[in-house]
mmCIF file of C-alpha atoms in Angstrom:
data_model
loop_
_atom_site.group_PDB
_atom_site.id
_atom_site.type_symbol
_atom_site.label_atom_id
_atom_site.label_comp_id
_atom_site.label_asym_id
_atom_site.label_seq_id
_atom_site.Cartn_x
_atom_site.Cartn_y
_atom_site.Cartn_z
ATOM 1 C CA UNK B 1 34.489 56.803 88.057
ATOM 2 C CA UNK B 2 33.107 58.632 85.008
ATOM 3 C CA UNK B 3 34.365 55.796 82.742
ATOM 4 C CA UNK B 4 32.272 53.367 84.782
ATOM 5 C CA UNK B 5 29.212 55.553 84.504
ATOM 6 C CA UNK B 6 29.824 55.937 80.726
ATOM 7 C CA UNK B 7 29.755 52.144 80.375
ATOM 8 C CA UNK B 8 26.551 52.009 82.418
ATOM 9 C CA UNK B 9 24.909 54.748 80.390
ATOM 10 C CA UNK B 10 25.764 52.946 77.127
ATOM 11 C CA UNK B 11 24.072 49.778 78.467
ATOM 12 C CA UNK B 12 21.113 51.872 79.714
ATOM 13 C CA UNK B 13 20.631 53.443 76.198
ATOM 14 C CA UNK B 14 20.845 50.040 74.485
ATOM 15 C CA UNK B 15 18.398 48.506 76.880
ATOM 16 C CA UNK B 16 15.947 51.458 77.009
ATOM 17 C CA UNK B 17 15.791 51.905 73.240
ATOM 18 C CA UNK B 18 15.898 48.218 72.173
ATOM 19 C CA UNK B 19 18.965 48.892 70.009
ATOM 20 C CA UNK B 20 19.406 45.664 68.135
ATOM 21 C CA UNK B 21 22.843 44.504 67.004
ATOM 22 C CA UNK B 22 24.604 47.284 68.968
ATOM 23 C CA UNK B 23 26.978 46.567 71.860
ATOM 24 C CA UNK B 24 28.380 49.161 74.320
ATOM 25 C CA UNK B 25 31.710 49.032 72.478
ATOM 26 C CA UNK B 26 29.970 50.143 69.287
ATOM 27 C CA UNK B 27 28.964 53.403 70.839
ATOM 28 C CA UNK B 28 31.583 56.220 70.908
ATOM 29 C CA UNK B 29 31.158 58.127 74.130
ATOM 30 C CA UNK B 30 31.825 61.421 72.319
ATOM 31 C CA UNK B 31 29.678 60.768 69.234
ATOM 32 C CA UNK B 32 26.369 62.569 68.738
ATOM 33 C CA UNK B 33 23.433 60.506 70.022
ATOM 34 C CA UNK B 34 20.956 62.139 67.633
ATOM 35 C CA UNK B 35 21.180 62.834 63.950
ATOM 36 C CA UNK B 36 24.437 61.920 62.313
ATOM 37 C CA UNK B 37 25.932 59.978 65.199
ATOM 38 C CA UNK B 38 24.061 57.030 66.664
ATOM 39 C CA UNK B 39 21.002 58.107 64.654
ATOM 40 C CA UNK B 40 18.451 58.340 67.403
ATOM 41 C CA UNK B 41 15.201 60.311 66.874
ATOM 42 C CA UNK B 42 12.842 62.512 68.829
ATOM 43 C CA UNK B 43 10.842 59.574 70.160
ATOM 44 C CA UNK B 44 14.124 58.147 71.532
ATOM 45 C CA UNK B 45 14.816 61.406 73.384
ATOM 46 C CA UNK B 46 11.386 61.158 75.080
ATOM 47 C CA UNK B 47 12.063 57.533 75.908
ATOM 48 C CA UNK B 48 15.480 58.374 77.412
ATOM 49 C CA UNK B 49 13.840 61.154 79.440
ATOM 50 C CA UNK B 50 11.369 58.708 80.932
ATOM 51 C CA UNK B 51 14.151 56.135 81.497
ATOM 52 C CA UNK B 52 16.403 58.620 83.275
ATOM 53 C CA UNK B 53 13.631 59.496 85.619
ATOM 54 C CA UNK B 54 13.029 55.878 86.451
ATOM 55 C CA UNK B 55 16.680 54.808 86.725
ATOM 56 C CA UNK B 56 18.369 57.900 88.193
ATOM 57 C CA UNK B 57 15.530 59.996 89.562
ATOM 58 C CA UNK B 58 16.409 62.783 87.077
ATOM 59 C CA UNK B 59 13.804 64.948 85.477
ATOM 60 C CA UNK B 60 14.988 66.830 82.380
ATOM 61 C CA UNK B 61 12.296 68.843 80.709
ATOM 62 C CA UNK B 62 12.081 68.861 76.939
ATOM 63 C CA UNK B 63 11.830 72.661 77.146
ATOM 64 C CA UNK B 64 14.952 72.854 79.229
ATOM 65 C CA UNK B 65 17.528 74.755 77.211
ATOM 66 C CA UNK B 66 20.196 72.544 78.734
ATOM 67 C CA UNK B 67 18.494 69.396 77.408
ATOM 68 C CA UNK B 68 20.107 69.627 74.007
ATOM 69 C CA UNK B 69 23.550 69.844 75.556
ATOM 70 C CA UNK B 70 22.899 67.109 78.141
ATOM 71 C CA UNK B 71 21.684 64.710 75.476
ATOM 72 C CA UNK B 72 24.476 65.564 73.085
ATOM 73 C CA UNK B 73 26.619 62.460 73.680
ATOM 74 C CA UNK B 74 27.091 59.588 76.144
ATOM 75 C CA UNK B 75 29.860 61.613 77.868
ATOM 76 C CA UNK B 76 27.743 64.743 78.334
ATOM 77 C CA UNK B 77 24.868 62.629 79.644
ATOM 78 C CA UNK B 78 27.081 60.708 82.067
ATOM 79 C CA UNK B 79 28.600 63.954 83.358
ATOM 80 C CA UNK B 80 25.115 65.313 84.036
ATOM 81 C CA UNK B 81 23.970 62.085 85.687
ATOM 82 C CA UNK B 82 27.103 61.998 87.923
ATOM 83 C CA UNK B 83 26.385 65.526 89.125
ATOM 84 C CA UNK B 84 22.639 65.273 89.629
ATOM 85 C CA UNK B 85 21.462 61.698 90.195
ATOM 86 C CA UNK B 86 19.250 61.300 93.190
ATOM 87 C CA UNK B 87 18.874 57.526 93.333
ATOM 88 C CA UNK T 1 -18.239 45.555 40.133
ATOM 89 C CA UNK T 2 -14.491 45.481 40.251
ATOM 90 C CA UNK T 3 -12.069 43.267 38.323
ATOM 91 C CA UNK T 4 -8.526 42.519 39.388
ATOM 92 C CA UNK T 5 -5.613 40.250 38.840
ATOM 93 C CA UNK T 6 -3.257 38.713 41.345
ATOM 94 C CA UNK T 7 0.157 39.461 39.919
ATOM 95 C CA UNK T 8 2.235 38.193 42.809
ATOM 96 C CA UNK T 9 2.028 37.137 46.431
ATOM 97 C CA UNK T 10 4.268 36.435 49.448
ATOM 98 C CA UNK T 11 3.217 34.836 52.723
ATOM 99 C CA UNK T 12 4.678 33.905 56.097
ATOM 100 C CA UNK T 13 3.312 31.905 58.994
ATOM 101 C CA UNK T 14 5.319 29.896 61.526
ATOM 102 C CA UNK T 15 6.092 26.544 59.781
ATOM 103 C CA UNK T 16 4.706 27.757 56.470
ATOM 104 C CA UNK T 17 7.325 29.891 54.849
ATOM 105 C CA UNK T 18 7.798 28.717 51.257
ATOM 106 C CA UNK T 19 5.508 28.845 48.177
ATOM 107 C CA UNK T 20 5.424 25.030 48.190
ATOM 108 C CA UNK T 21 4.390 24.901 51.873
ATOM 109 C CA UNK T 22 1.617 27.435 51.264
ATOM 110 C CA UNK T 23 0.378 25.552 48.191
ATOM 111 C CA UNK T 24 0.284 22.365 50.211
ATOM 112 C CA UNK T 25 -1.522 24.175 53.026
ATOM 113 C CA UNK T 26 -4.081 25.496 50.528
ATOM 114 C CA UNK T 27 -4.728 22.114 48.950
ATOM 115 C CA UNK T 28 -4.645 19.733 51.898
ATOM 116 C CA UNK T 29 -7.463 21.441 53.722
ATOM 117 C CA UNK T 30 -5.261 21.896 56.787
ATOM 118 C CA UNK T 31 -6.786 23.962 59.559
ATOM 119 C CA UNK T 32 -6.566 27.656 59.174
ATOM 120 C CA UNK T 33 -4.179 27.848 62.151
ATOM 121 C CA UNK T 34 -1.947 25.071 60.959
ATOM 122 C CA UNK T 35 1.560 25.661 62.130
ATOM 123 C CA UNK T 36 0.673 28.975 63.678
ATOM 124 C CA UNK T 37 2.331 28.230 66.969
ATOM 125 C CA UNK T 38 1.673 31.030 69.419
ATOM 126 C CA UNK T 39 5.215 31.232 70.625
ATOM 127 C CA UNK T 40 6.972 30.836 67.290
ATOM 128 C CA UNK T 41 9.911 33.198 66.711
ATOM 129 C CA UNK T 42 9.177 36.046 64.319
ATOM 130 C CA UNK T 43 10.950 35.948 61.006
ATOM 131 C CA UNK T 44 14.235 37.792 60.387
ATOM 132 C CA UNK T 45 13.908 41.220 58.800
ATOM 133 C CA UNK T 46 17.508 42.032 57.943
ATOM 134 C CA UNK T 47 16.352 44.133 54.996
ATOM 135 C CA UNK T 48 14.982 46.803 57.381
ATOM 136 C CA UNK T 49 17.587 49.020 59.076
ATOM 137 C CA UNK T 50 18.137 48.135 62.772
ATOM 138 C CA UNK T 51 16.995 51.545 64.038
ATOM 139 C CA UNK T 52 13.608 50.965 62.390
ATOM 140 C CA UNK T 53 13.075 47.289 62.841
ATOM 141 C CA UNK T 54 13.752 47.468 66.628
ATOM 142 C CA UNK T 55 10.334 49.064 66.957
ATOM 143 C CA UNK T 56 8.357 46.269 65.365
ATOM 144 C CA UNK T 57 6.712 43.644 67.537
ATOM 145 C CA UNK T 58 5.504 40.143 66.475
ATOM 146 C CA UNK T 59 2.950 41.198 63.900
ATOM 147 C CA UNK T 60 5.134 43.999 62.617
ATOM 148 C CA UNK T 61 8.040 41.731 62.070
ATOM 149 C CA UNK T 62 5.928 39.259 60.091
ATOM 150 C CA UNK T 63 4.567 42.182 58.068
ATOM 151 C CA UNK T 64 7.944 43.711 57.408
ATOM 152 C CA UNK T 65 9.275 40.316 56.415
ATOM 153 C CA UNK T 66 6.750 39.825 53.599
ATOM 154 C CA UNK T 67 7.031 43.495 52.562
ATOM 155 C CA UNK T 68 10.773 43.139 52.131
ATOM 156 C CA UNK T 69 11.195 39.966 50.077
ATOM 157 C CA UNK T 70 13.800 40.431 47.399
ATOM 158 C CA UNK T 71 11.739 38.371 44.931
ATOM 159 C CA UNK T 72 9.020 41.051 45.134
ATOM 160 C CA UNK T 73 10.735 44.439 45.195
ATOM 161 C CA UNK T 74 8.702 47.522 46.165
ATOM 162 C CA UNK T 75 8.041 49.942 43.362
ATOM 163 C CA UNK T 76 6.122 52.733 45.067
ATOM 164 C CA UNK T 77 2.614 51.213 44.952
ATOM 165 C CA UNK T 78 -0.033 52.371 47.435
ATOM 166 C CA UNK T 79 -0.180 49.941 50.348
ATOM 167 C CA UNK T 80 -3.282 48.776 52.159
ATOM 168 C CA UNK T 81 -2.488 47.197 55.526
ATOM 169 C CA UNK T 82 -5.301 45.207 56.984
ATOM 170 C CA UNK T 83 -5.268 43.748 60.487
ATOM 171 C CA UNK T 84 -8.148 43.078 62.776
ATOM 172 C CA UNK T 85 -6.257 43.484 66.048
ATOM 173 C CA UNK T 86 -2.883 44.961 65.080
ATOM 174 C CA UNK T 87 -0.042 44.623 67.546
ATOM 175 C CA UNK T 88 -2.548 44.220 70.403
ATOM 176 C CA UNK T 89 -0.012 42.781 72.846
ATOM 177 C CA UNK T 90 1.717 46.172 72.772
ATOM 178 C CA UNK T 91 -1.486 48.031 73.590
ATOM 179 C CA UNK T 92 -2.246 45.568 76.335
ATOM 180 C CA UNK T 93 1.162 46.034 77.867
ATOM 181 C CA UNK T 94 0.775 49.827 77.649
ATOM 182 C CA UNK T 95 -2.467 49.622 79.620
ATOM 183 C CA UNK T 96 -0.823 47.483 82.263
ATOM 184 C CA UNK T 97 2.101 49.926 82.464
ATOM 185 C CA UNK T 98 -0.230 52.853 82.793
ATOM 186 C CA UNK T 99 -2.143 51.178 85.586
ATOM 187 C CA UNK T 100 1.072 50.157 87.345
ATOM 188 C CA UNK T 101 3.234 53.181 86.951
ATOM 189 C CA UNK T 102 0.982 56.010 85.805
ATOM 190 C CA UNK T 103 3.027 56.636 82.703
ATOM 191 C CA UNK T 104 3.872 54.854 79.502
ATOM 192 C CA UNK T 105 6.848 54.393 77.241
ATOM 193 C CA UNK T 106 6.760 57.121 74.510
ATOM 194 C CA UNK T 107 8.281 54.641 72.038
ATOM 195 C CA UNK T 108 5.637 51.979 72.691
ATOM 196 C CA UNK T 109 2.877 54.595 72.637
ATOM 197 C CA UNK T 110 4.143 55.976 69.360
ATOM 198 C CA UNK T 111 4.040 52.498 67.831
ATOM 199 C CA UNK T 112 0.583 51.636 69.133
ATOM 200 C CA UNK T 113 -1.306 53.299 66.287
ATOM 201 C CA UNK T 114 -2.634 50.996 63.576
ATOM 202 C CA UNK T 115 -0.549 52.406 60.713
ATOM 203 C CA UNK T 116 2.765 52.358 62.610
ATOM 204 C CA UNK T 117 4.024 49.062 61.012
ATOM 205 C CA UNK T 118 3.371 50.350 57.479
ATOM 206 C CA UNK T 119 5.071 53.569 58.476
ATOM 207 C CA UNK T 120 8.267 51.772 59.405
ATOM 208 C CA UNK T 121 8.337 50.173 55.965
ATOM 209 C CA UNK T 122 7.703 53.494 54.197
ATOM 210 C CA UNK T 123 10.484 55.115 56.238
ATOM 211 C CA UNK T 124 12.837 52.299 55.384
ATOM 212 C CA UNK T 125 11.959 52.762 51.689
ATOM 213 C CA UNK T 126 11.911 56.554 51.916
ATOM 214 C CA UNK T 127 8.641 56.216 50.051
ATOM 215 C CA UNK T 128 5.765 58.664 49.974
ATOM 216 C CA UNK T 129 3.061 56.466 48.548
ATOM 217 C CA UNK T 130 -0.434 56.353 50.153
ATOM 218 C CA UNK T 131 -0.669 53.989 53.090
ATOM 219 C CA UNK T 132 -4.037 52.900 54.389
ATOM 220 C CA UNK T 133 -4.421 50.937 57.641
ATOM 221 C CA UNK T 134 -7.698 49.126 58.213
ATOM 222 C CA UNK T 135 -9.234 47.271 61.138
ATOM 223 C CA UNK T 136 -12.583 45.941 60.017
ATOM 224 C CA UNK T 137 -13.487 43.331 62.633
ATOM 225 C CA UNK T 138 -14.628 40.046 61.082
ATOM 226 C CA UNK T 139 -14.886 41.572 57.697
ATOM 227 C CA UNK T 140 -11.220 42.505 57.271
ATOM 228 C CA UNK T 141 -10.725 40.315 54.188
ATOM 229 C CA UNK T 142 -13.534 42.067 52.370
ATOM 230 C CA UNK T 143 -12.558 45.601 53.576
ATOM 231 C CA UNK T 144 -8.988 45.081 52.335
ATOM 232 C CA UNK T 145 -10.113 44.017 48.871
ATOM 233 C CA UNK T 146 -12.562 46.884 48.618
ATOM 234 C CA UNK T 147 -9.862 49.381 49.563
ATOM 235 C CA UNK T 148 -7.429 47.791 47.057
ATOM 236 C CA UNK T 149 -10.132 48.035 44.342
ATOM 237 C CA UNK T 150 -10.648 51.675 45.237
ATOM 238 C CA UNK T 151 -6.916 52.363 44.791
ATOM 239 C CA UNK T 152 -6.939 50.657 41.367
ATOM 240 C CA UNK T 153 -10.063 52.537 40.337
ATOM 241 C CA UNK T 154 -8.365 55.729 41.431
ATOM 242 C CA UNK T 155 -5.611 55.103 38.903
ATOM 243 C CA UNK T 156 -2.951 53.094 40.695
ATOM 244 C CA UNK T 157 -1.108 50.719 38.333
ATOM 245 C CA UNK T 158 -0.757 48.147 41.157
ATOM 246 C CA UNK T 159 -1.565 47.986 44.821
ATOM 247 C CA UNK T 160 -0.021 46.044 47.680
ATOM 248 C CA UNK T 161 -2.621 44.503 49.963
ATOM 249 C CA UNK T 162 -1.105 43.246 53.196
ATOM 250 C CA UNK T 163 -2.974 41.141 55.794
ATOM 251 C CA UNK T 164 -1.246 40.495 59.079
ATOM 252 C CA UNK T 165 -2.094 39.385 62.603
ATOM 253 C CA UNK T 166 -0.405 38.288 65.833
ATOM 254 C CA UNK T 167 -1.873 36.128 68.589
ATOM 255 C CA UNK T 168 -4.078 38.087 71.002
ATOM 256 C CA UNK T 169 -2.948 38.346 74.625
ATOM 257 C CA UNK T 170 -4.221 35.418 76.682
ATOM 258 C CA UNK T 171 -6.583 37.634 78.614
ATOM 259 C CA UNK T 172 -8.555 38.453 75.470
ATOM 260 C CA UNK T 173 -8.261 35.160 73.625
ATOM 261 C CA UNK T 174 -11.211 33.482 75.325
ATOM 262 C CA UNK T 175 -13.559 36.367 74.622
ATOM 263 C CA UNK T 176 -13.602 35.824 70.823
ATOM 264 C CA UNK T 177 -14.455 32.172 70.227
ATOM 265 C CA UNK T 178 -12.086 29.765 68.563
ATOM 266 C CA UNK T 179 -8.882 30.771 66.822
ATOM 267 C CA UNK T 180 -10.308 30.483 63.314
ATOM 268 C CA UNK T 181 -13.015 33.008 64.097
ATOM 269 C CA UNK T 182 -10.721 35.301 66.045
ATOM 270 C CA UNK T 183 -8.179 35.304 63.276
ATOM 271 C CA UNK T 184 -5.499 35.906 65.808
ATOM 272 C CA UNK T 185 -2.857 33.464 64.659
ATOM 273 C CA UNK T 186 0.566 34.741 63.643
ATOM 274 C CA UNK T 187 0.820 35.466 59.938
ATOM 275 C CA UNK T 188 1.393 38.035 57.285
ATOM 276 C CA UNK T 189 0.761 37.820 53.561
ATOM 277 C CA UNK T 190 1.058 40.295 50.769
ATOM 278 C CA UNK T 191 -0.958 40.381 47.556
ATOM 279 C CA UNK T 192 0.143 42.470 44.581
ATOM 280 C CA UNK T 193 -3.006 43.297 42.735
ATOM 281 C CA UNK T 194 -3.496 44.973 39.369
ATOM 282 C CA UNK T 195 -6.576 45.779 37.307
ATOM 283 C CA UNK T 196 -7.660 42.752 35.252
ATOM 284 C CA UNK T 197 -10.281 40.125 34.737
ATOM 285 C CA UNK T 198 -8.958 37.234 36.837
ATOM 286 C CA UNK T 199 -11.211 37.994 39.798
ATOM 287 C CA UNK T 200 -14.369 40.003 40.238
ATOM 288 C CA UNK T 201 -15.449 41.517 43.516
ATOM 289 C CA UNK T 202 -19.210 42.241 43.668
ATOM 290 C CA UNK T 203 -22.372 41.545 45.662
ATOM 291 C CA UNK T 204 -24.071 38.377 44.354
ATOM 292 C CA UNK T 205 -27.598 37.320 45.060
ATOM 293 C CA UNK T 206 -27.717 34.400 47.494
ATOM 294 C CA UNK T 207 -24.035 34.989 48.159
ATOM 295 C CA UNK T 208 -23.622 32.888 51.209
ATOM 296 C CA UNK T 209 -24.207 32.140 54.827
ATOM 297 C CA UNK T 210 -22.167 31.500 57.978
ATOM 298 C CA UNK T 211 -19.186 33.616 59.022
ATOM 299 C CA UNK T 212 -17.353 36.159 56.918
ATOM 300 C CA UNK T 213 -14.242 34.919 55.148
ATOM 301 C CA UNK T 214 -11.055 35.634 57.130
ATOM 302 C CA UNK T 215 -7.798 36.770 55.437
ATOM 303 C CA UNK T 216 -6.357 33.260 55.466
ATOM 304 C CA UNK T 217 -9.619 31.970 53.893
ATOM 305 C CA UNK T 218 -8.992 34.517 51.158
ATOM 306 C CA UNK T 219 -5.419 33.377 50.613
ATOM 307 C CA UNK T 220 -6.545 29.761 50.397
ATOM 308 C CA UNK T 221 -9.129 30.631 47.814
ATOM 309 C CA UNK T 222 -6.619 32.570 45.749
ATOM 310 C CA UNK T 223 -4.252 29.587 45.741
ATOM 311 C CA UNK T 224 -6.877 26.999 44.858
ATOM 312 C CA UNK T 225 -7.607 27.569 41.134
ATOM 313 C CA UNK T 226 -10.336 24.958 41.311
ATOM 314 C CA UNK T 227 -12.404 27.157 43.612
ATOM 315 C CA UNK T 228 -14.804 29.385 41.675
ATOM 316 C CA UNK T 229 -16.105 31.748 44.339
ATOM 317 C CA UNK T 230 -15.596 32.864 47.930
ATOM 318 C CA UNK T 231 -18.285 34.522 49.992
ATOM 319 C CA UNK T 232 -16.504 37.338 51.810
ATOM 320 C CA UNK T 233 -19.406 38.530 53.823
ATOM 321 C CA UNK T 234 -22.909 37.111 54.144
ATOM 322 C CA UNK T 235 -23.999 40.670 54.970
ATOM 323 C CA UNK T 236 -24.456 42.211 51.532
ATOM 324 C CA UNK T 237 -23.434 38.975 49.824
ATOM 325 C CA UNK T 238 -20.050 40.307 48.834
ATOM 326 C CA UNK T 239 -18.403 37.637 46.756
ATOM 327 C CA UNK T 240 -15.028 37.245 45.098
ATOM 328 C CA UNK T 241 -15.427 35.255 41.880
ATOM 329 C CA UNK T 242 -12.722 33.675 39.801
ATOM 330 C CA UNK T 243 -13.520 34.723 36.271
ATOM 331 C CA UNK T 244 -10.405 33.543 34.433
ATOM 332 C CA UNK T 245 -7.424 31.283 34.977
ATOM 333 C CA UNK T 246 -4.286 33.107 36.138
ATOM 334 C CA UNK T 247 -1.968 33.847 33.244
ATOM 335 C CA UNK T 248 -4.692 33.262 30.659
#
């Protein structure tokens, strides 16, 4: 179940952020999304926040102390979505 | 009065991608929009890292393409980016998104400022040189040259002057007359200018009439050594005069 959502989240990230030349298989579910891992930046985090709201009805505030942990990797994001998605 | 020399240039337009093709374009008197198909695919920009180039739209891709040619490596010069409309399709889509959904994409919003394309190149280069982005209406060709001259006068050894445009969204196209006047075809070209006596930019009495010179008019003039002068703007008679043969 979580594996399926992980695949979906990878595709969601690629589509939302226009990640050229990257396929879902290129993204390690446990790698860092920001900084040294996939290399996303702060604008990407805002874009993902807007996308999560549209796609899953989730609102994660940038000030939320949990945000850093939730956006840590594809796996942490998928776990959060599985527990909280409203649509 | 300002003197300068064209040390190098690179240009891209759909269907016009080599030096030979551009020289032919300049000398056959082809229309200014020759080959500038509205739906042409943007050029490849493999030199720019994927995480940066994904953010460039049609104009940005053309601009990054000419900025990244291996035959003209970047050496930290100040860059003057000159575009009348910028990536206007992006701004238009943002407005539509705002009206439809009440919110906009942060990524698209972040890229909708006029200097964003130059910023992508500077980030790719990890460069900290001055970057100026100009939108000067019909007088963009003149404004770009004036800014480039100012950089040279301020002590820069060389300056990169980039002109770029993408087609306007259809909803706007009809408001601005024909394509040659709108200057909204899809192109980018880069001039590497240094101080010198090949060209002189100055107001000249009885400079000219008609419309201001567009960026592609300027490129054509630069490539046609038989042309002695180009009136850049009838207002103020700003004229670019060829004062010596290149390489002489």
